[in-house]
Coordinates of C-alpha atoms in Angstrom, one line a residue:
X1 CA 0.0 0.0 0.0
X2 CA 2.9 2.4 0.7
X3 CA 4.1 2.3 -2.9
X4 CA 0.6 2.8 -4.3
X5 CA 0.0 5.7 -1.9
X6 CA 3.2 7.4 -2.8
X7 CA 2.4 6.8 -6.5
X8 CA -1.0 8.4 -6.1
X9 CA 0.5 11.4 -4.4
X10 CA 3.1 11.8 -7.1
X11 CA 0.5 11.5 -9.9
X12 CA -1.9 14.0 -8.3
X13 CA 1.0 16.5 -7.8
X14 CA 1.8 16.1 -11.5
X15 CA -1.8 16.6 -12.6
X16 CA -2.2 19.7 -10.4
X17 CA 0.7 21.6 -11.9
X18 CA 0.0 20.3 -15.3
X19 CA -3.5 21.7 -15.0
X20 CA -2.2 25.1 -13.9
X21 CA 0.1 25.4 -16.9
X22 CA -2.6 24.2 -19.3
X23 CA -5.0 26.6 -17.7
X24 CA -3.3 29.5 -19.4
X25 CA -4.5 28.0 -22.7
X26 CA -8.0 27.5 -21.5
X27 CA -8.3 31.2 -20.5
X28 CA -6.3 32.6 -23.4
X29 CA -9.1 32.7 -26.0
X30 CA -11.3 34.9 -23.7
X31 CA -8.7 36.8 -21.6
X32 CA -5.3 36.6 -23.3
X33 CA -2.1 35.7 -21.7
X34 CA -1.2 38.9 -19.7
X35 CA 0.3 39.0 -16.3
X36 CA -3.2 39.4 -14.9
X37 CA -4.2 36.0 -16.4
X38 CA -1.2 34.3 -14.9
X39 CA -1.8 36.1 -11.6
X40 CA -5.4 34.9 -11.6
X41 CA -4.3 31.3 -12.2
X42 CA -1.6 31.3 -9.5
X43 CA -3.9 33.0 -7.0
X44 CA -6.7 30.4 -7.7
X45 CA -4.4 27.4 -7.3
X46 CA -2.7 28.7 -4.2
X47 CA -6.0 29.5 -2.6
X48 CA -7.4 26.1 -3.6
X49 CA -4.4 24.3 -2.3
X50 CA -4.7 26.1 1.1
X51 CA -8.4 25.1 1.3
X52 CA -7.6 21.6 0.2
X53 CA -4.8 21.1 2.7
X54 CA -7.1 22.1 5.5
X55 CA -10.1 20.1 4.3
X56 CA -8.0 17.1 3.5
X57 CA -6.4 17.0 7.0
X58 CA -9.8 17.3 8.7
X59 CA -11.3 14.6 6.5
X60 CA -8.4 12.3 7.1
X61 CA -8.7 12.6 10.8
X62 CA -12.5 11.9 10.6
X63 CA -12.3 9.0 8.1
X64 CA -8.7 7.6 7.7
X65 CA -9.6 5.2 5.0
X66 CA -7.8 4.8 1.6
X67 CA -11.1 4.3 -0.1
X68 CA -12.2 7.8 1.0
X69 CA -9.0 9.3 -0.6
X70 CA -9.7 7.2 -3.7
X71 CA -13.1 8.8 -3.9
X72 CA -11.6 12.3 -3.6
X73 CA -9.3 11.6 -6.5
X74 CA -12.1 10.1 -8.6
X75 CA -14.2 13.2 -7.8
X76 CA -11.3 15.4 -9.0
X77 CA -11.1 13.4 -12.3
X78 CA -14.9 13.7 -12.9
X79 CA -15.0 17.4 -12.1
X80 CA -12.0 18.1 -14.4
X81 CA -13.6 16.2 -17.3
X82 CA -17.0 17.8 -16.8
X83 CA -15.8 21.4 -16.4
X84 CA -13.4 21.5 -19.3
X85 CA -15.5 19.6 -21.8
X86 CA -17.4 22.9 -22.5
X87 CA -15.6 25.7 -20.7
X88 CA -17.0 28.4 -23.0
X89 CA -20.2 29.1 -21.0
X90 CA -18.3 29.8 -17.8
X91 CA -15.7 31.9 -19.7
X92 CA -18.5 33.9 -21.2
X93 CA -20.1 34.3 -17.8
X94 CA -16.9 35.6 -16.3
X95 CA -16.3 37.9 -19.3
X96 CA -19.6 39.6 -18.7
X97 CA -19.3 40.3 -15.0
X98 CA -19.6 44.0 -14.0
X99 CA -16.0 44.2 -12.6
X100 CA -12.8 45.7 -14.1
X101 CA -11.5 43.7 -17.0
X102 CA -8.4 42.5 -15.2
X103 CA -10.5 40.8 -12.6
X104 CA -12.7 38.8 -15.0
X105 CA -9.9 36.3 -15.6
X106 CA -9.7 35.7 -11.9
X107 CA -13.4 35.0 -11.8
X108 CA -13.0 32.6 -14.7
X109 CA -10.1 30.8 -13.0
X110 CA -12.1 30.4 -9.8
X111 CA -15.1 29.0 -11.7
X112 CA -13.1 26.5 -13.7
X113 CA -10.1 25.5 -11.6
X114 CA -10.9 25.9 -7.9
X115 CA -13.1 22.8 -7.3
X116 CA -10.8 20.1 -8.8
X117 CA -7.7 21.9 -7.3
X118 CA -9.2 21.8 -3.8
X119 CA -9.7 18.0 -4.2
X120 CA -6.1 17.6 -5.4
X121 CA -4.9 19.7 -2.6
X122 CA -6.5 17.4 -0.1
X123 CA -4.4 14.4 -1.3
X124 CA -1.1 15.0 0.5
X125 CA -2.4 15.7 4.0
X126 CA -4.7 12.8 3.7
X127 CA -1.8 10.6 2.6
X128 CA 0.3 11.8 5.5
X129 CA -2.4 10.6 7.9
X130 CA -2.7 7.2 6.2
X131 CA 1.1 6.8 6.2
X132 CA 2.0 7.8 9.7
X133 CA 2.0 4.8 12.1
X134 CA 2.4 6.8 15.3
X135 CA 3.1 10.4 16.4
X136 CA 6.9 9.9 16.2
X137 CA 6.8 9.2 12.5
X138 CA 4.4 12.0 11.4
X139 CA 7.2 14.4 10.6
X140 CA 9.0 11.8 8.4
X141 CA 5.8 10.9 6.6
X142 CA 4.9 14.5 6.0
X143 CA 8.3 15.4 4.7
X144 CA 8.6 12.3 2.4
X145 CA 5.1 12.7 0.9
X146 CA 5.5 16.5 0.5
X147 CA 8.7 15.8 -1.4
X148 CA 7.0 13.2 -3.6
X149 CA 4.1 15.5 -4.4
X150 CA 6.6 18.3 -5.2
X151 CA 8.6 16.0 -7.5
X152 CA 5.3 15.2 -9.3
X153 CA 4.5 18.9 -9.6
X154 CA 8.0 19.5 -11.1
X155 CA 7.5 16.7 -13.6
X156 CA 4.0 18.0 -14.5
X157 CA 5.2 21.5 -15.1
X158 CA 8.2 20.4 -17.1
X159 CA 6.3 17.9 -19.3
X160 CA 3.4 20.3 -19.9
X161 CA 5.5 23.3 -20.7
X162 CA 8.2 21.7 -22.9
X163 CA 6.5 18.7 -24.5
X164 CA 2.7 18.4 -24.2
X165 CA 1.4 21.9 -25.0
X166 CA 3.7 22.5 -27.9
X167 CA 2.9 19.2 -29.5
X168 CA -0.8 18.3 -28.7
X169 CA -4.2 19.9 -28.9
X170 CA -5.7 20.9 -25.6
X171 CA -8.5 18.3 -25.5
X172 CA -6.3 15.2 -25.2
X173 CA -4.1 17.0 -22.6
X174 CA -7.1 17.8 -20.4
X175 CA -8.4 14.2 -20.8
X176 CA -5.0 12.9 -19.8
X177 CA -5.0 15.0 -16.7
X178 CA -8.3 13.6 -15.6
X179 CA -7.1 10.1 -16.5
X180 CA -4.1 10.5 -14.3
X181 CA -6.3 11.3 -11.3
X182 CA -8.6 8.3 -12.2
X183 CA -5.5 6.0 -12.2
X184 CA -4.5 7.4 -8.9
X185 CA -7.9 6.7 -7.5
X186 CA -7.7 3.0 -8.5
X187 CA -4.2 2.7 -7.0
X188 CA -5.6 3.5 -3.6
X189 CA -8.2 0.7 -3.5
X190 CA -6.8 -2.3 -1.5
X191 CA -9.0 -4.7 -3.4
X192 CA -10.8 -2.9 -6.1
X193 CA -14.1 -4.6 -6.7
X194 CA -15.3 -5.0 -10.2
X195 CA -18.2 -2.5 -9.7
X196 CA -15.9 0.3 -8.6
X197 CA -13.3 -0.5 -11.3
X198 CA -16.0 -0.7 -13.9
X199 CA -17.4 2.7 -12.8
X200 CA -14.0 4.4 -13.1
X201 CA -13.3 2.8 -16.4
X202 CA -16.8 3.7 -17.7
X203 CA -16.3 7.3 -16.7
X204 CA -12.9 7.2 -18.5
X205 CA -14.3 5.7 -21.6
X206 CA -17.1 8.2 -21.7
X207 CA -14.8 11.1 -21.2
X208 CA -12.4 9.7 -23.8
X209 CA -15.3 9.5 -26.3
X210 CA -16.1 13.2 -25.9
X211 CA -12.5 14.5 -25.6
X212 CA -10.7 12.2 -28.1
X213 CA -13.2 10.4 -30.5
X214 CA -15.7 13.2 -31.0
X215 CA -14.2 16.4 -29.6
X216 CA -16.2 19.6 -30.0
X217 CA -15.8 21.4 -33.3
X218 CA -13.4 24.4 -32.9
X219 CA -15.3 27.6 -32.8
X220 CA -14.7 30.3 -35.4
X221 CA -14.0 33.9 -34.3
X222 CA -15.6 35.0 -37.6
X223 CA -19.4 34.7 -38.2
X224 CA -19.9 32.0 -40.8
X225 CA -16.2 31.2 -40.8
X226 CA -14.8 27.7 -41.1
X227 CA -11.9 26.6 -39.0
X228 CA -9.4 24.9 -41.3
X229 CA -6.7 24.4 -38.7
X230 CA -6.5 24.8 -34.9
X231 CA -3.2 24.1 -33.2
X232 CA -1.7 24.8 -29.8
X233 CA 1.8 26.0 -29.8
X234 CA 4.3 27.1 -27.2
X235 CA 3.0 30.7 -27.7
X236 CA -0.5 30.8 -29.1
X237 CA -3.6 28.9 -30.0
X238 CA -3.4 29.2 -33.8
X239 CA -6.5 29.1 -35.9
X240 CA -6.8 29.3 -39.7
X241 CA -10.3 30.4 -40.7
X242 CA -11.9 30.6 -44.1
X243 CA -14.6 33.1 -44.6
X244 CA -15.9 34.0 -48.1
X245 CA -13.1 35.1 -50.3
X246 CA -10.4 35.2 -47.7
X247 CA -8.3 33.1 -45.3
X248 CA -7.4 34.6 -42.0
X249 CA -4.9 33.7 -39.3
X250 CA -5.8 34.1 -35.6
X251 CA -3.8 33.9 -32.4
X252 CA -6.5 33.0 -29.9
X253 CA -9.3 35.4 -30.9
X254 CA -7.0 38.1 -32.4
X255 CA -6.8 38.6 -36.2
X256 CA -3.1 38.6 -37.4
X257 CA -3.6 38.9 -41.1
X258 CA -5.5 37.5 -44.1
X259 CA -4.9 36.6 -47.7
X260 CA -7.3 36.0 -50.7
X261 CA -8.1 32.3 -51.1
X262 CA -7.5 32.8 -54.8
X263 CA -3.9 33.9 -54.1
X264 CA -2.1 37.2 -54.9
X265 CA -2.3 40.5 -53.0
X266 CA -5.1 41.7 -50.7
X267 CA -7.2 44.4 -52.4
X268 CA -8.3 45.8 -49.1
X269 CA -6.3 48.4 -47.3
X270 CA -4.6 46.9 -44.3
X271 CA -1.9 48.0 -41.9
X272 CA 0.6 46.2 -44.0
X273 CA 0.2 49.1 -46.5
X274 CA 1.1 51.5 -43.7
X275 CA 4.4 49.6 -43.3
X276 CA 5.3 50.4 -46.9
X277 CA 5.4 54.1 -46.0
X278 CA 8.9 53.4 -44.7
X279 CA 9.9 53.2 -48.4
X280 CA 8.5 56.7 -48.9
X281 CA 10.0 58.2 -45.8
X282 CA 13.2 56.2 -45.7
X283 CA 15.3 54.8 -48.5
X284 CA 13.3 54.7 -51.8
X285 CA 15.1 51.7 -52.9
X286 CA 16.1 49.6 -49.9
X287 CA 18.6 46.8 -50.3
X288 CA 17.4 45.0 -47.2
X289 CA 14.3 44.8 -45.0
X290 CA 14.0 43.1 -41.6
X291 CA 10.5 42.1 -40.4
X292 CA 10.0 41.1 -36.8
X293 CA 6.9 38.9 -36.7
X294 CA 5.7 36.8 -39.6
X295 CA 2.0 36.2 -38.9
X296 CA 0.4 35.1 -42.1
X297 CA 3.4 36.3 -44.1
X298 CA 1.5 39.1 -45.8
X299 CA 4.2 41.8 -45.6
X300 CA 7.1 39.4 -46.3
X301 CA 5.2 37.8 -49.2
X302 CA 4.4 41.2 -50.7
X303 CA 8.0 42.3 -50.6
X304 CA 9.1 39.0 -52.2
X305 CA 6.6 39.4 -55.1
X306 CA 7.0 43.1 -55.8
X307 CA 10.6 43.8 -54.6
X308 CA 12.4 40.5 -55.3
X309 CA 15.8 42.2 -55.5
X310 CA 15.5 43.3 -51.8
X311 CA 17.1 41.1 -49.3
X312 CA 14.4 40.1 -46.8
X313 CA 15.0 38.8 -43.3
X314 CA 11.9 37.7 -41.2
X315 CA 12.2 36.9 -37.5
X316 CA 9.5 34.8 -36.0
X317 CA 9.6 33.4 -32.5
X318 CA 7.2 30.5 -33.1
X319 CA 8.3 27.8 -35.5
X320 CA 4.7 26.7 -35.9
X321 CA 3.7 30.1 -37.2
X322 CA 6.3 29.7 -40.0
X323 CA 5.0 26.3 -40.9
X324 CA 1.4 27.5 -41.0
X325 CA 2.3 30.5 -43.1
X326 CA 3.9 28.1 -45.6
X327 CA 1.3 25.4 -45.6
X328 CA -1.9 27.6 -45.5
X329 CA -1.0 31.1 -46.6
X330 CA 1.3 30.5 -49.6
X331 CA 4.3 32.0 -47.9
X332 CA 7.5 31.1 -49.7
X333 CA 11.2 31.9 -49.1
X334 CA 13.3 32.5 -52.2
X335 CA 17.1 32.8 -52.6
X336 CA 17.1 36.4 -51.4
X337 CA 15.1 35.8 -48.2
X338 CA 15.8 34.3 -44.8
X339 CA 13.5 33.3 -42.0
X340 CA 15.1 33.2 -38.5
X341 CA 13.2 31.4 -35.7
X342 CA 13.8 33.1 -32.4
X343 CA 13.2 36.1 -30.3
X344 CA 13.0 39.3 -32.4
X345 CA 15.3 41.3 -30.3
X346 CA 17.9 38.6 -29.8
X347 CA 18.0 37.6 -33.5
X348 CA 18.2 41.2 -34.6
X349 CA 21.2 41.8 -32.4
X350 CA 22.8 38.5 -33.3
X351 CA 22.1 37.9 -37.0
X352 CA 21.6 41.3 -38.6
X353 CA 24.6 43.5 -39.4
X354 CA 23.0 46.4 -41.2
X355 CA 19.6 47.0 -42.9
X356 CA 17.7 49.8 -44.5
X357 CA 14.2 49.1 -43.0
X358 CA 13.0 47.4 -39.8
X359 CA 9.3 46.5 -39.6
X360 CA 8.0 45.6 -36.1
X361 CA 4.9 43.5 -36.2
X362 CA 5.3 41.3 -33.2
X363 CA 2.2 40.4 -31.2
X364 CA 0.9 37.9 -28.7
X365 CA -2.8 37.5 -28.9
X366 CA -3.5 40.3 -26.4
X367 CA -0.3 42.3 -26.1
X368 CA 3.0 43.5 -27.6
X369 CA 6.1 41.9 -26.0
X370 CA 7.4 44.7 -23.7
X371 CA 11.0 44.2 -24.5
X372 CA 10.3 45.2 -28.1
X373 CA 9.1 48.7 -27.1
X374 CA 11.8 49.9 -24.8
X375 CA 14.4 52.5 -25.3
X376 CA 17.2 49.9 -25.4
X377 CA 15.4 48.0 -28.1
X378 CA 14.9 51.2 -30.2
X379 CA 18.6 52.0 -29.7
X380 CA 19.4 48.5 -31.0
X381 CA 17.3 49.2 -34.1
X382 CA 18.9 52.6 -34.7
X383 CA 22.3 50.9 -34.5
X384 CA 21.3 48.4 -37.2
X385 CA 19.8 50.9 -39.6
X386 CA 21.6 52.6 -42.5
X387 CA 22.1 56.3 -42.7
X388 CA 18.7 56.9 -44.3
X389 CA 17.0 53.9 -42.7
X390 CA 13.5 53.8 -41.1
X391 CA 11.7 51.8 -38.5
X392 CA 8.0 51.2 -38.5
X393 CA 5.9 49.7 -35.7
X394 CA 2.3 48.5 -35.8
X395 CA -0.1 49.1 -33.0
X396 CA -3.7 47.9 -32.6
X397 CA -5.8 50.5 -30.7
X398 CA -7.7 47.9 -28.7
X399 CA -4.4 46.7 -27.2
X400 CA -3.1 50.1 -26.1
X401 CA -5.3 50.8 -23.1
X402 CA -7.3 53.7 -21.9
X403 CA -6.6 56.8 -24.0
X404 CA -4.2 54.7 -26.1
X405 CA -1.7 55.2 -23.3
X406 CA 0.6 52.4 -24.4
X407 CA 0.8 53.8 -27.9
X408 CA 1.7 57.3 -26.7
X409 CA 4.2 55.9 -24.3
X410 CA 5.9 54.0 -27.1
X411 CA 5.8 57.1 -29.2
X412 CA 7.5 59.1 -26.5
X413 CA 10.1 56.3 -26.1
X414 CA 10.8 56.2 -29.8
X415 CA 11.3 60.0 -29.9
X416 CA 14.0 59.6 -27.3
X417 CA 16.0 57.6 -29.8
X418 CA 15.1 58.8 -33.3
X419 CA 15.2 62.4 -34.6
X420 CA 11.8 62.1 -36.4
X421 CA 8.8 60.0 -35.7
X422 CA 5.6 60.1 -37.8
X423 CA 2.2 59.0 -36.7
X424 CA -0.2 57.5 -39.2
X425 CA -3.8 56.7 -38.0
X426 CA -7.1 57.2 -39.8
X427 CA -9.1 57.8 -36.6
X428 CA -6.7 60.3 -35.2
X429 CA -6.5 62.1 -38.5
X430 CA -10.3 62.3 -38.5
X431 CA -10.2 64.1 -35.1
X432 CA -11.1 61.3 -32.8
X433 CA -9.5 61.5 -29.3
X434 CA -8.7 57.7 -29.3
X435 CA -8.4 55.1 -31.9
X436 CA -9.5 51.4 -31.9
X437 CA -8.1 50.4 -35.3
X438 CA -4.5 50.2 -36.5
X439 CA -1.9 53.0 -36.2
X440 CA 1.7 53.0 -37.5
X441 CA 4.7 54.8 -36.1
X442 CA 7.5 55.5 -38.6
X443 CA 10.8 56.6 -37.2
X444 CA 13.5 57.9 -39.5
X445 CA 17.2 58.3 -39.2
X446 CA 17.0 61.6 -41.1
X447 CA 16.3 64.7 -38.9
X448 CA 14.5 66.3 -41.8
X449 CA 10.8 66.8 -41.2
X450 CA 8.7 66.0 -44.3
X451 CA 5.6 68.1 -44.9
X452 CA 2.2 66.5 -45.5
X453 CA 2.5 67.3 -49.2
X454 CA 5.9 65.8 -49.4
X455 CA 4.8 62.6 -47.7
X456 CA 1.8 62.3 -49.9
X457 CA 3.7 62.9 -53.1
X458 CA 6.4 60.3 -52.1
X459 CA 3.6 57.8 -51.2
X460 CA 1.7 58.3 -54.4
X461 CA 4.9 57.7 -56.4
X462 CA 5.6 54.6 -54.5
X463 CA 2.0 53.4 -54.9
X464 CA 2.3 53.7 -58.7
X465 CA 5.6 51.8 -58.7
X466 CA 4.2 49.0 -56.6
X467 CA 0.7 49.0 -58.1
X468 CA -0.7 49.5 -54.6
X469 CA -2.9 52.6 -54.2
X470 CA -3.6 51.7 -50.6
X471 CA -0.1 53.0 -49.7
X472 CA -1.1 56.5 -50.7
X473 CA -4.3 56.1 -48.8
X474 CA -2.3 55.5 -45.6
X475 CA -0.2 58.5 -46.3
X476 CA -3.3 60.6 -46.1
X477 CA -3.7 59.4 -42.5
X478 CA -0.6 61.4 -41.3
X479 CA -1.5 62.8 -38.0
X480 CA 0.1 66.1 -37.0
X481 CA -2.1 67.1 -34.1
X482 CA -1.6 67.1 -30.4
X483 CA 1.0 64.6 -29.1
X484 CA -0.5 63.0 -26.0
X485 CA 2.5 61.4 -24.3
X486 CA 2.7 63.9 -21.4
X487 CA 2.9 62.2 -18.1
X488 CA 3.5 58.8 -19.6
X489 CA 6.8 56.9 -19.0
X490 CA 9.6 56.4 -21.3
X491 CA 9.7 52.6 -21.5
X492 CA 13.0 51.0 -20.6
X493 CA 14.2 47.4 -19.9
X494 CA 14.2 48.3 -16.2
X495 CA 10.7 49.9 -16.2
X496 CA 8.2 49.0 -18.9
X497 CA 4.7 48.9 -17.3
X498 CA 3.0 47.7 -20.4
X499 CA 0.3 45.7 -18.6
X500 CA -0.6 48.6 -16.4
X501 CA -0.8 51.0 -19.4
X502 CA -3.0 48.5 -21.2
X503 CA -5.4 47.9 -18.4
X504 CA -5.4 50.9 -16.2
X505 CA -3.4 54.0 -16.9
X506 CA -1.8 54.2 -13.5
X507 CA 1.8 52.8 -13.4

């Protein structure tokens, strides 16, 4: 019984921490992956463990029977399978609560994770009570079983982070966590009768049918869209969605780019056209372009088709994004192109000597990596740019917080490094106080300030050369009104409160 008890403690510890890591992917489609989401998960699991420790100890003193602990583990397995088969209603409920946005992820974590985590938290103190033969051995039993549980948690964290989440869809992972608890429950039965064993196996088969054989159809973030591919990666939940004439790439619920199903260029104006303004404000004929963030490969693909003589380097942190761009969006690398898989800042410093243009298009589903918006990062970019080079950065208004605080903080930071920074945004140009759509910052090495007419003329000339009138449309969005960065911080590696600027303007 001792070996089986220790095995159950080890497996429940592994399942507990595996569920916490996988929990980030459960919450991500509704709440993103910000520090608030991780804080919600950690808070929920710590609170649940505290409650489970107390309840498990009291239950063990009242009924020190391995069969009771087996029932606790079986209950945890059933709760896990039931809650995560269809988590969307609870996520939707939490998302509509009348509380500040950053607390809604905490509500969702409590609704989904607290009950099974309390039951898993009860395992170790219950096992200590079963293991201790007399008062003199309680300390030894508690230390040994706590170490075994912690070892299981280490394994669960390591396996989930480095192997399971990058390789498997979420459904079989969640089923496997419940199955781990079910196996632990069976281990604790001294003589498992056929009825109890059959009940656990029946529950496992039923859960396996829903999770593995007939999993729910992936939901489309687009009305009437068809999900062609859904894949969990180390960084995102990737979805490829067909809707009408176009195919779109999503990270969780956030659109990253789209291409026509028939191939060729988009005919709609997108922020990718705003990126091309770097060719109007910087070198008219660049010899090299570095793009940080591949997405669906829209920008890199356009450059390859229309400026094949330009050396293109694309840096993408997620290798699965590269594979999806190639397999589902027609992205191809020719002899003049390179794709580097790694962190944008690190690869820019390591693998790029000099370039004429840098395009920053790096997004998680709900945020921009903070280390790609700091003064030190922009200084790195400036050091890599040629004498007439230019840097462009894309910002989605919905990700920049109250009053677009994150955007204006990034603008102020960029102005600390570059002599000229231009703002292009349709909504700001139309006189709106804040913007929800895309905005482009273009920073140039040249201190010369181009007038509106000069920018428009250069963009129209470039539009004719590229056969892309949308570039000239973006030039018309040049904003030369009030700059609103007063009171906002210059972002640095030591102090970059991006989450605070996104969710509440205080920092």
